[in-house]
CSV table of C-alpha atoms in Angstrom, one decimal:
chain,number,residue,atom,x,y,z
A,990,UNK,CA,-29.7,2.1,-18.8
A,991,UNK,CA,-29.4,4.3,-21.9
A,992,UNK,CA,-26.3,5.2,-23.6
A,993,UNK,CA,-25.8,8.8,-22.2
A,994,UNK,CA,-26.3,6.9,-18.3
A,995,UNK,CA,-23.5,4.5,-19.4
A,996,UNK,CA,-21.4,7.3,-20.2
A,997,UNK,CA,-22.0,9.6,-17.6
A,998,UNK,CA,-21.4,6.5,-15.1
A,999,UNK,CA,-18.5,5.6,-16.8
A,1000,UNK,CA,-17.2,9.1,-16.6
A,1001,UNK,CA,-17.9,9.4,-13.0
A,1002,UNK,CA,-15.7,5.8,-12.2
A,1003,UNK,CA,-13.1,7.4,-13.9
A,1004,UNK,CA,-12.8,10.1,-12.0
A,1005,UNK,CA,-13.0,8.7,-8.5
A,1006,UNK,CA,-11.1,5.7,-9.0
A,1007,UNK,CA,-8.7,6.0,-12.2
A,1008,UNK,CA,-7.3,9.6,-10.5
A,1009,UNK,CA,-8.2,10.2,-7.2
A,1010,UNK,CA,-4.9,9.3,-5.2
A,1011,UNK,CA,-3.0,10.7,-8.4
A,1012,UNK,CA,-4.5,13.9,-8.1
A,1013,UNK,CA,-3.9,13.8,-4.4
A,1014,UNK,CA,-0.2,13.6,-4.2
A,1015,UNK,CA,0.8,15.3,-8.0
A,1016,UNK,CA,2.9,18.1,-7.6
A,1017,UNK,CA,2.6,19.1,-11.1
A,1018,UNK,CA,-0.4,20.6,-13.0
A,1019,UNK,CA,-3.1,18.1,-14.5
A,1020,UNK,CA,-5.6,18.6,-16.8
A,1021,UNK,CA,-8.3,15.7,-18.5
A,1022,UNK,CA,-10.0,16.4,-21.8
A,1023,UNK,CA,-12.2,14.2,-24.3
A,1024,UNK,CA,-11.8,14.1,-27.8
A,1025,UNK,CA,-13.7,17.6,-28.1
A,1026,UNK,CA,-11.3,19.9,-26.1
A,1027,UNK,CA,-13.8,19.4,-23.1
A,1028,UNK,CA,-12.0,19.5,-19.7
A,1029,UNK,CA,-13.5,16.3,-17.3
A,1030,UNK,CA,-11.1,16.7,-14.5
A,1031,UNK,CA,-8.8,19.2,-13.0
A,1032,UNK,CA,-6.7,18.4,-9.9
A,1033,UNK,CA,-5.5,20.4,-7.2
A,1034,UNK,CA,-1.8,21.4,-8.8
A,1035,UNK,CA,-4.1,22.9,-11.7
A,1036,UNK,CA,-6.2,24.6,-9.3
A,1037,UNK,CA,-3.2,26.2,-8.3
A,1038,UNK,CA,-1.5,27.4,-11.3
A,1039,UNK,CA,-4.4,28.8,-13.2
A,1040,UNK,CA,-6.6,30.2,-10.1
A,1041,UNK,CA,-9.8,28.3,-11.1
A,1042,UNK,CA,-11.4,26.2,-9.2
A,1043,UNK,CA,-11.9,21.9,-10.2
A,1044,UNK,CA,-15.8,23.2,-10.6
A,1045,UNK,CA,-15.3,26.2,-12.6
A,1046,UNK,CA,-13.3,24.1,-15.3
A,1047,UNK,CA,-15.3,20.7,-15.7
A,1048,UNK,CA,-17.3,20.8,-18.9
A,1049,UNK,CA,-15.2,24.5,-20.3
A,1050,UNK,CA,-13.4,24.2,-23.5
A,1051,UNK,CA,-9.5,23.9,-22.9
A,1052,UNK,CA,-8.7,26.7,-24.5
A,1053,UNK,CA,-10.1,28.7,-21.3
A,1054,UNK,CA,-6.3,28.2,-20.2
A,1055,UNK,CA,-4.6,29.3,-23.6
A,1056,UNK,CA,-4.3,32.7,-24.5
A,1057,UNK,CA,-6.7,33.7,-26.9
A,1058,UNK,CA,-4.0,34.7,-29.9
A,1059,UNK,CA,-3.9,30.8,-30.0
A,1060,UNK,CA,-7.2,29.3,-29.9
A,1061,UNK,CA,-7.3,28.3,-33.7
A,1062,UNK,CA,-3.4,27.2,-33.4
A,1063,UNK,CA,-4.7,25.1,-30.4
A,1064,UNK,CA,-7.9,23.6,-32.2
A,1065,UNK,CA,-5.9,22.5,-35.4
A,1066,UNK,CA,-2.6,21.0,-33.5
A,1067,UNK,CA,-5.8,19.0,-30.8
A,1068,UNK,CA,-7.3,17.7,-34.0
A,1069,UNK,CA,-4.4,16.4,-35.2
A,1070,UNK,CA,-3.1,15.1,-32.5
A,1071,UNK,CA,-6.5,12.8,-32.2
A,1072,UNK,CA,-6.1,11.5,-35.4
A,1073,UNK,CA,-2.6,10.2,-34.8
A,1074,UNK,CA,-2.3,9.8,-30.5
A,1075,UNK,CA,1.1,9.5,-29.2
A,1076,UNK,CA,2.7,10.4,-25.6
A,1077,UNK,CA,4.9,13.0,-26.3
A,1078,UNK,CA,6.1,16.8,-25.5
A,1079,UNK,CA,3.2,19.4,-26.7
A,1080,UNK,CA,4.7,22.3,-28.8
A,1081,UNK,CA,8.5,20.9,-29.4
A,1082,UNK,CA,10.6,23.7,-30.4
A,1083,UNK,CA,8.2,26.7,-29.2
A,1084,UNK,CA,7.4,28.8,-26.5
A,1085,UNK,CA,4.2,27.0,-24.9
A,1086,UNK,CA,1.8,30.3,-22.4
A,1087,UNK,CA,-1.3,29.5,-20.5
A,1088,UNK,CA,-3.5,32.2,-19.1
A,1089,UNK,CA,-4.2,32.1,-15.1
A,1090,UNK,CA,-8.3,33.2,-13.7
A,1091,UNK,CA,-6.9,36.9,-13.1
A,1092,UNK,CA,-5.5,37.0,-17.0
A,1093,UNK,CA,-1.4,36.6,-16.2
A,1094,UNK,CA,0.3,34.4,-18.8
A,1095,UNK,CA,3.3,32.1,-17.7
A,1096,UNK,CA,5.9,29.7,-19.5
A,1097,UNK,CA,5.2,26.4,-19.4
A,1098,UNK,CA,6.3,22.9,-20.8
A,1099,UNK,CA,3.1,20.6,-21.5
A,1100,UNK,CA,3.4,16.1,-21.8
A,1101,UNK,CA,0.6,14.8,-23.3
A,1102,UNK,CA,-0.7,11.4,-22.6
A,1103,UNK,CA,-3.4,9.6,-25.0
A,1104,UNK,CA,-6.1,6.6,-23.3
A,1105,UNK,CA,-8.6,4.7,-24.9
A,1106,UNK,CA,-11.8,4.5,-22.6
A,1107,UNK,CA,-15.6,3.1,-23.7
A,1108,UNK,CA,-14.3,3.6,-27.4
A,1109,UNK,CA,-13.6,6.9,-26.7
A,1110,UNK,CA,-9.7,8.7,-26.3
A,1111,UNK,CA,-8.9,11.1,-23.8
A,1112,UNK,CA,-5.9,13.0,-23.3
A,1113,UNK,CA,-4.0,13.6,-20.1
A,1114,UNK,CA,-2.3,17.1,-20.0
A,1115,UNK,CA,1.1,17.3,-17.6
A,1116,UNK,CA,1.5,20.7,-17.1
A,1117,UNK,CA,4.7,22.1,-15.5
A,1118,UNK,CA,5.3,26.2,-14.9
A,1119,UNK,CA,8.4,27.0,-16.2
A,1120,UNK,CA,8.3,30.8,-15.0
A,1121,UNK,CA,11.6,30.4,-12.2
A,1122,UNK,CA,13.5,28.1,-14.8
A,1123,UNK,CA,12.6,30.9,-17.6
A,1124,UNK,CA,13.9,33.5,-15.0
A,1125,UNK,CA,17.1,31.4,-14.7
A,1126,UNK,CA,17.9,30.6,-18.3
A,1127,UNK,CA,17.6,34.3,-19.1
A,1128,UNK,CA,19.9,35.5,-15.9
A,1129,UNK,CA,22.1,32.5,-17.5
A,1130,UNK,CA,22.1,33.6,-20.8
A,1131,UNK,CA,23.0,37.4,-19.3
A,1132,UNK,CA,26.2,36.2,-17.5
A,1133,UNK,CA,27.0,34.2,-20.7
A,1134,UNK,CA,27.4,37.2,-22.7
A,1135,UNK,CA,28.7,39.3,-19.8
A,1136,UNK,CA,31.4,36.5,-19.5
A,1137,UNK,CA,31.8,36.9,-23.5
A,1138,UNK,CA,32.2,40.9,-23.6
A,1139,UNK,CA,34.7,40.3,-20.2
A,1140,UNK,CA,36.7,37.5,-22.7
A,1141,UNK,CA,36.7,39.9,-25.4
A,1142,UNK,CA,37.8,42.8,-23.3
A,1143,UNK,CA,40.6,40.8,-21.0
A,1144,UNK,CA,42.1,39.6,-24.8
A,1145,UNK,CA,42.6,42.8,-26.0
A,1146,UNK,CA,43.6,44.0,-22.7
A,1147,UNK,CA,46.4,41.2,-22.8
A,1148,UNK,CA,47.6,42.1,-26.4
A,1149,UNK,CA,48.4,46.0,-24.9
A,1150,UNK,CA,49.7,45.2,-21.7
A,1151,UNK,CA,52.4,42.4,-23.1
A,1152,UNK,CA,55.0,44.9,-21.8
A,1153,UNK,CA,53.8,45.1,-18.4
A,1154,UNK,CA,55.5,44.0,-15.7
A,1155,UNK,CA,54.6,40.5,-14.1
A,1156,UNK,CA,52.4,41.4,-11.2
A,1157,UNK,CA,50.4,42.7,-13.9
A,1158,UNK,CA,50.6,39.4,-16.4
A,1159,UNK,CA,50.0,37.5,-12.8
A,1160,UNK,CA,46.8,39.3,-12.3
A,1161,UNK,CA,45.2,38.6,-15.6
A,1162,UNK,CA,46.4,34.8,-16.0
A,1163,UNK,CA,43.9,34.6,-12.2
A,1164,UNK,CA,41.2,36.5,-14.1
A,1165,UNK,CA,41.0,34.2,-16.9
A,1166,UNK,CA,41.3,31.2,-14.8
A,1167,UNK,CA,38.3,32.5,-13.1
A,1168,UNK,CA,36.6,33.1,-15.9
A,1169,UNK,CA,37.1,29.3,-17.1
A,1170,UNK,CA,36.1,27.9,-13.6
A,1171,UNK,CA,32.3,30.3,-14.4
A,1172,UNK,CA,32.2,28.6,-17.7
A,1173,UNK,CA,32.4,25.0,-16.4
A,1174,UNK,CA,30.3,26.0,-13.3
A,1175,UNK,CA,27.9,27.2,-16.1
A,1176,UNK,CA,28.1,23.9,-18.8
A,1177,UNK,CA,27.4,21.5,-15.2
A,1178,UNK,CA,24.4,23.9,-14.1
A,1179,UNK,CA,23.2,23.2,-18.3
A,1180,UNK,CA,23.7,19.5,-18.4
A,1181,UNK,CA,21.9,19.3,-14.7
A,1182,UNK,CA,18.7,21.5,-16.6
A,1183,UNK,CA,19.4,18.4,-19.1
A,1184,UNK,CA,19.3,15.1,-16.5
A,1185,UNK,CA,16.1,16.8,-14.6
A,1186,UNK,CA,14.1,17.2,-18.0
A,1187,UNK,CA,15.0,13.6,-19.0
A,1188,UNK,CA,13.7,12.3,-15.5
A,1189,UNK,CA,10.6,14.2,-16.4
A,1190,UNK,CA,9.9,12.4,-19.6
A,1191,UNK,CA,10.5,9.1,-17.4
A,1192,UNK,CA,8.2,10.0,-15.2
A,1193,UNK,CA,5.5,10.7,-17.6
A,1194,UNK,CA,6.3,7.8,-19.7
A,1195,UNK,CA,6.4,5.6,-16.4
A,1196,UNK,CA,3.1,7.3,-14.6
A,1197,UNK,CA,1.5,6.6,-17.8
A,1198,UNK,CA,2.8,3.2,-18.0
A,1199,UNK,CA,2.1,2.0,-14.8
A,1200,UNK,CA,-1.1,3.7,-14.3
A,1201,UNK,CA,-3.1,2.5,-17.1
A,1202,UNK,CA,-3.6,-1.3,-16.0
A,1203,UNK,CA,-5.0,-1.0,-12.4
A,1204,UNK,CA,-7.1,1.6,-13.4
A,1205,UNK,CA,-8.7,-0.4,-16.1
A,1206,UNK,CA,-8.4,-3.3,-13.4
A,1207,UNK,CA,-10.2,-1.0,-11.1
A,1208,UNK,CA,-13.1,0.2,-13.9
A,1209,UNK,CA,-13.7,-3.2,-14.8
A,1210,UNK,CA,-14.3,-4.7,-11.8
A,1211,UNK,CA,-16.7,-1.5,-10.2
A,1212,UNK,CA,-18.7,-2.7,-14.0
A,1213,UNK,CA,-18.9,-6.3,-12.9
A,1214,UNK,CA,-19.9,-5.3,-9.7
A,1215,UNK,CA,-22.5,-3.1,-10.7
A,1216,UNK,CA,-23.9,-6.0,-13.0
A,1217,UNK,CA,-24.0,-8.4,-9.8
A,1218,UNK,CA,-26.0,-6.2,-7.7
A,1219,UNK,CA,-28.7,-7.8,-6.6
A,1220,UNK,CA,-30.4,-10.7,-4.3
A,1221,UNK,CA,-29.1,-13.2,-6.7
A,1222,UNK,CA,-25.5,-12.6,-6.9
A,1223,UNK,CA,-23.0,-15.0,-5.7
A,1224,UNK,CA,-21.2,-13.3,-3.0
A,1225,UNK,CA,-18.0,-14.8,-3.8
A,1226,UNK,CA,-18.3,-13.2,-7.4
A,1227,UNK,CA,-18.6,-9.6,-5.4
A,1228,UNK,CA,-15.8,-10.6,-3.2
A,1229,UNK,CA,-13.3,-11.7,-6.2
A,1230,UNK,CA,-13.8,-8.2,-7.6
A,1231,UNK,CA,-13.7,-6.5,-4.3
A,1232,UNK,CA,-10.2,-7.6,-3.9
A,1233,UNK,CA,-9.1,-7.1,-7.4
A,1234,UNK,CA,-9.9,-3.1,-6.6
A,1235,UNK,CA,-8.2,-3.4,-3.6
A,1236,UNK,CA,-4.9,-4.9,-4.8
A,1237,UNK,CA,-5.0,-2.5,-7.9
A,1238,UNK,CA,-5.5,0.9,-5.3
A,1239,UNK,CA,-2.8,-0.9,-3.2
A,1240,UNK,CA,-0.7,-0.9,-5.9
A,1241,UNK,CA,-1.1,2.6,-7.3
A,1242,UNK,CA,-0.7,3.8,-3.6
A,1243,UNK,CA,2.8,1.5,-3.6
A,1244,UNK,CA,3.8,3.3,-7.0
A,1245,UNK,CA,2.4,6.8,-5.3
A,1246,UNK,CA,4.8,6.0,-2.2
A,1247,UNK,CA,7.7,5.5,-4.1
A,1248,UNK,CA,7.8,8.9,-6.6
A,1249,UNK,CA,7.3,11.0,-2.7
A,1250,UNK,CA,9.7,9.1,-1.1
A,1251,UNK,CA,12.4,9.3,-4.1
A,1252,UNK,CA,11.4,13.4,-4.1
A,1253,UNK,CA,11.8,14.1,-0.6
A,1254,UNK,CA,15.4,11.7,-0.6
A,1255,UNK,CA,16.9,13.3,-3.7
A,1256,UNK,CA,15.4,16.9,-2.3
A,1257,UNK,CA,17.3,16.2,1.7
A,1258,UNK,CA,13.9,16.4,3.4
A,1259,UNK,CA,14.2,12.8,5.0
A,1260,UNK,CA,16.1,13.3,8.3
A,1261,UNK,CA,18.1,10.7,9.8
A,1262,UNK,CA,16.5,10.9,13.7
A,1263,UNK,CA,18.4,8.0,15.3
A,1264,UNK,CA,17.7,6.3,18.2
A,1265,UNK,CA,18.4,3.3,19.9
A,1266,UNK,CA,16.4,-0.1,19.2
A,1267,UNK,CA,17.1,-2.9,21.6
A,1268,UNK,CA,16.3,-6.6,20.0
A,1269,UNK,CA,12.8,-6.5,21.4
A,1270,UNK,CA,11.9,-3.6,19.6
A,1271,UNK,CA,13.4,-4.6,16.1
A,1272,UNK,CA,11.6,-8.2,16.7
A,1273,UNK,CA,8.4,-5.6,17.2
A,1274,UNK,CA,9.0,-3.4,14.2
A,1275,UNK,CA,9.8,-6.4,12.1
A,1276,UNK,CA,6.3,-8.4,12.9
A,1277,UNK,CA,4.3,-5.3,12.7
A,1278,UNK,CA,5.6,-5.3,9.0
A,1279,UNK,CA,4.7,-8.7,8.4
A,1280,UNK,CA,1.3,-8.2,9.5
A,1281,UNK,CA,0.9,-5.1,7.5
A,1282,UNK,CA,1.8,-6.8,4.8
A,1283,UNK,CA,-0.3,-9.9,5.0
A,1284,UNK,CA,-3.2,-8.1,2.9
A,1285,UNK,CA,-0.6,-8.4,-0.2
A,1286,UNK,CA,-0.1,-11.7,0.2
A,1287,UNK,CA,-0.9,-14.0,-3.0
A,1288,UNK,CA,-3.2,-17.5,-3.0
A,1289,UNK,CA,-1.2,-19.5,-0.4
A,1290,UNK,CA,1.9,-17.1,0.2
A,1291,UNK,CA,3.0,-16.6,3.5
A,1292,UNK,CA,5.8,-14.9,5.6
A,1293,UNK,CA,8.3,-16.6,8.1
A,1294,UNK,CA,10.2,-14.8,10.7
A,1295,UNK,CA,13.1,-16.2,12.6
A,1296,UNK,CA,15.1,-13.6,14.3
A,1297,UNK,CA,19.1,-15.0,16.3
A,1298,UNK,CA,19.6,-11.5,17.5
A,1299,UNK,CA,20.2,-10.2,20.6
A,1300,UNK,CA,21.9,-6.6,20.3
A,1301,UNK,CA,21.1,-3.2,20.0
A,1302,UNK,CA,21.5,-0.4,17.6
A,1303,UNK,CA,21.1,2.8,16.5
A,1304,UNK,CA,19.2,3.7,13.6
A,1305,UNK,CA,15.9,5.7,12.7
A,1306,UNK,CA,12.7,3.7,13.4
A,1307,UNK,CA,10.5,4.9,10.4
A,1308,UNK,CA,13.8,4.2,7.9
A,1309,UNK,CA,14.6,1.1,8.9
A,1310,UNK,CA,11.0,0.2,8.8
A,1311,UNK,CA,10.5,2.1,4.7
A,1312,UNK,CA,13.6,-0.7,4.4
A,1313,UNK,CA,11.9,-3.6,5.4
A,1314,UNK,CA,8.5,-3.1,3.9
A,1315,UNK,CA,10.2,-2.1,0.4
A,1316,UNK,CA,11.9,-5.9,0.4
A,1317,UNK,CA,8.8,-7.7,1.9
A,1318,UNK,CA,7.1,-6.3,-0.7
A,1319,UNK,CA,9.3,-6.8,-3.6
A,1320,UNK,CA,9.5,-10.3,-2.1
A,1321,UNK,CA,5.3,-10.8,-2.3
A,1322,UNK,CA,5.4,-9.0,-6.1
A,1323,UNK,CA,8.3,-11.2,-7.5
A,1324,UNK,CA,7.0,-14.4,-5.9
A,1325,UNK,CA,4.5,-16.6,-7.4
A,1326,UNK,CA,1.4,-18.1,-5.4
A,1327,UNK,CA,1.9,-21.0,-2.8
A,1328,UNK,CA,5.3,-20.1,-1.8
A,1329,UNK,CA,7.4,-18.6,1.2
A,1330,UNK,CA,8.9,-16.0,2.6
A,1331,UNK,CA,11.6,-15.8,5.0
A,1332,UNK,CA,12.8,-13.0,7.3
A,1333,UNK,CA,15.7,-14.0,9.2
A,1334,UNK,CA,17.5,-11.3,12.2
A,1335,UNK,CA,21.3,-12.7,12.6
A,1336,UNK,CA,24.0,-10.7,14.3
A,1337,UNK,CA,28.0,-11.1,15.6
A,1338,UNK,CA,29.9,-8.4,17.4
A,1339,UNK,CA,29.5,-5.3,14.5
A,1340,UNK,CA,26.8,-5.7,12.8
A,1341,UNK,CA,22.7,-6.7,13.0
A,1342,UNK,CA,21.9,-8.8,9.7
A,1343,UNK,CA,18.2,-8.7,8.4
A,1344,UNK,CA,17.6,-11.2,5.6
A,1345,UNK,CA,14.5,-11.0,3.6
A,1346,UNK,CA,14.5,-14.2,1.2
A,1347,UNK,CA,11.9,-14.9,-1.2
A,1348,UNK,CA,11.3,-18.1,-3.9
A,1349,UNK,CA,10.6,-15.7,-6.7
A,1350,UNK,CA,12.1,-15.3,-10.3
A,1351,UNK,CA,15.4,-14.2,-9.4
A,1352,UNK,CA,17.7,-12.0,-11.1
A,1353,UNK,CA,20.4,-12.3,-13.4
A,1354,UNK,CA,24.0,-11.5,-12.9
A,1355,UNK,CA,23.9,-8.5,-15.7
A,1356,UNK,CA,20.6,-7.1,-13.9
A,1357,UNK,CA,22.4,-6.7,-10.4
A,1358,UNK,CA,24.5,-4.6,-11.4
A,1359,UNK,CA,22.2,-1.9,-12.0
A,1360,UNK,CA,19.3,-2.9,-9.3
A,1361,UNK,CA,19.8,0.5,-7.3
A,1362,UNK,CA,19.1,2.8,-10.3
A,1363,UNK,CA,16.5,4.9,-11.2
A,1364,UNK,CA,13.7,3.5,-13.1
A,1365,UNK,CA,15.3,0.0,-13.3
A,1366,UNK,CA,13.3,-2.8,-14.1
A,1367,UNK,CA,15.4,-6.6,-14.1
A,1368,UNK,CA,14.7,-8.0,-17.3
A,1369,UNK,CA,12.4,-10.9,-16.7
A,1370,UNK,CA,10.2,-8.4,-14.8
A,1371,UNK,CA,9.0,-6.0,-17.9
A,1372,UNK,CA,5.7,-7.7,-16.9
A,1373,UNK,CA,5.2,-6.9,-13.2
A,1374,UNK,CA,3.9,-3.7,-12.0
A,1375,UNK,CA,6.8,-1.8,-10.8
A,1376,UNK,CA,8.3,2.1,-10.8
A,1377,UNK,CA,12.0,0.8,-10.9
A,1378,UNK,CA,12.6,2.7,-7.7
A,1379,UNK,CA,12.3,0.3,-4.7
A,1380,UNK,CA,15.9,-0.4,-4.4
A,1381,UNK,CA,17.1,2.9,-5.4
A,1382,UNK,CA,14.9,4.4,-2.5
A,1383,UNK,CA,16.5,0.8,-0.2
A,1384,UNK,CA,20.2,2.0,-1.3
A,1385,UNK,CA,19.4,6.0,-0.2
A,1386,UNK,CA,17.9,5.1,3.0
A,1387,UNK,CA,20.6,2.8,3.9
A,1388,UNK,CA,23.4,5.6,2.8
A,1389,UNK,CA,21.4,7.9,6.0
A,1390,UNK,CA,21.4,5.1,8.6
A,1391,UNK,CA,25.4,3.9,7.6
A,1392,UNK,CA,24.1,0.7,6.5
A,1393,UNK,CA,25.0,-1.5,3.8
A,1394,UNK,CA,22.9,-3.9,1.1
A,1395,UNK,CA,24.0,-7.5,-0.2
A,1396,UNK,CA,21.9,-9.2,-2.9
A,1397,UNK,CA,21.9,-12.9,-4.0
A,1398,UNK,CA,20.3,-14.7,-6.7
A,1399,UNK,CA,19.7,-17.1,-9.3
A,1400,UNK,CA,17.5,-16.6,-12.2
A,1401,UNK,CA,14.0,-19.2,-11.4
A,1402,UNK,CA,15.2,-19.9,-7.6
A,1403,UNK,CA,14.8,-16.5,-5.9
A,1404,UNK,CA,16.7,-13.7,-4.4
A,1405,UNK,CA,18.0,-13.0,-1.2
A,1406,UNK,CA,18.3,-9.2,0.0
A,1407,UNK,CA,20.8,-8.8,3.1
A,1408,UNK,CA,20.7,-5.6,5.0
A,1409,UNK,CA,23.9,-4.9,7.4
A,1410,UNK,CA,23.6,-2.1,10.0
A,1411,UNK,CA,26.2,-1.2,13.1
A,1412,UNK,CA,25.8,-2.4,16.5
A,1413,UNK,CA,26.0,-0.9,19.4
């Protein structure tokens, strides 16, 4: 195989494996390039803000999306940026345009992402239009200085009309009190702007993060089983690599799962639709999970299910299952190989206990008390793919189906995760 095969096989892996369930499910605008400005993939968000199509784009010059007044601009900031790659905001402290198919520029804010692949770096682009938030800090901005001029006006209005009687003085002490309530209502709508960018830059930090090792996993392993192709091959040298791409897509589709699911939660688009499950039917839901979840298992894990309870609730099937499969999970992922995990269904007169106990590294005491944030990682699990957001996502769904959350552990002998919901 010559060099320019290698590379265009090489190319074509990372574009069906290293982004095709990113592309999929991004709800932001992202663009590929190599080291010359060349665009080598372009997913469906993009297609959408720019009006060009994915074929149109592969193999053009970036600058296709720039406006032309800032090609050379463009050119000299790209070169630099390849000589000293960082992730980072593109254009800090400017107005960044692009230029859509039909010629219409729009605001937007760009994150770029350096990766080293073949000895060659590429750069992803996360592009987000900024037009309605644009819109908003300008109608912001307006009422800003209409509250100023209405300031300035009221205080000079006060200083003429000391005499007045006090139906008058009553009238502009409410004014002004109204006029402090816009200004706070104002300062919180700013410092919200604030919180959402920072959870952008966590996201692009994280999706980069997390990213980056099953897709090498994944590249590597297509090239080893490209190498074994033939009569000759060991099949259980095919087989080992087999499952090491289907972990690392399992993974990425786990980490895929839990940015939606934390969208649609913090956006109110997941419904509480609650029904009510008898004991047969949680016993049901409960093994379906574990037999789902039996393709994660590790070399000699397995799952144990006891289940005491004999009551009825009522509770959305589809939450209550999200629940359970985010804790199995966590419970496969934080456990090493050859050990056990136990699901156990208990229950008195108010409440239906599930308890999902694993043999894993535990937690320490300081950790627990941040589990159900955003983007949390315990310490002594920096080295475990992860998005931080499993138990956020646990705590949320619980908060729909009045349910409640109890964690123990010890650091080195596992954790225990209780879940309490109300009885019939």
């Amino acid at each position: 195989m010559t060099s320019v095969q290698f590379n265009h096989t090489e190319n074509e892996i990372v574009t069906e494996h290293q982004f095709g369930l990113v592309f999929s499910h991004a709800t932001i605008g992202i663009v590929v390039t190599d080291s010359h400005g060349t665009i080598i993939n372009f997913n469906q968000h993009a297609e959408k803000q720019f009006g060009y199509g994915k074929e149109e784009m592969l193999g053009k010059k970036v600058e296709m999306l720039i406006p032309q007044e800032y090609h050379l601009i463009h050119i000299a900031d790209r070169s630099g940026f390849y000589d000293h790659p960082s992730t980072r905001q593109m254009g800090s402290g400017r107005d960044l345009f692009a230029i859509k198919k039909d010629g219409t520029r729009f605001p937007v804010e760009i994150s770029l992402s350096p990766y080293s692949l073949g000895g060659e770096t590429f750069v992803i682009a996360f592009i987000v239009d900024i037009t309605i938030r644009k819109k908003s800090e300008d109608t912001a901005l307006r009422q800003k200085e209409e509250l100023e001029r209405i300031t300035r006006e009221i205080t000079e209005l006060n200083a003429q009309l000391e005499q007045k009687v006090d139906a008058r003085t009553r009238m502009l002490r409410e004014t002004l009190s109204e006029l402090e309530r816009s200004k706070e209502e104002l300062s919180e709508a700013l410092e919200n702007e604030k919180h959402i960018n920072e959870l952008k830059s966590k996201f692009v930090t994280l999706a980069s993060h997390e990213f980056r090792t099953p897709l090498s996993t994944i590249l590597s392993s297509v090239f080893l089983l490209e190498k074994y192709n033939d009569q000759t091959a060991e099949p259980e040298q095919r087989m080992k690599h087999i499952r090491r791409i289907r972990n690392s897509v399992l993974g990425l589709k786990s980490i895929l799962d839990d940015f939606l699911s934390v969208g649609k939660l913090e956006e109110g688009k997941v419904k509480n639709t609650e029904q009510e499950i008898n004991s047969s039917e949680i016993q049901k839901l409960v093994n379906g999970v574990t037999e789902d979840m039996e393709q994660l298992l590790k070399a000699e894990q397995r799952i144990i299910f006891e289940c005491h309870s004999f009551v009825n609730i009522k509770a959305d099937t589809e939450i209550l299952k999200n629940i359970i499969i985010n804790l199995v999970s966590n419970a496969i992922k934080f456990s090493g190989d050859n050990s056990t995990i136990t699901i156990v269904c208990s229950a008195d007169e108010r409440e239906l206990a599930i308890a999902v106990k694993d043999q894993g590294i535990g937690i320490s005491r300081e950790d627990m008390k941040h589990l159900t944030e955003r983007f949390f990682r315990a310490g002594n699990a920096a080295n475990i793919q992860g998005t931080g957001l499993g138990l956020h996502i646990i705590g949320k769904y619980l908060e729909l189906i009045h349910g409640r959350m109890e964690i123990q552990s010890e650091l080195g002998k596992g954790s225990c995760f209780t879940i309490y919901l109300p009885t019939l």
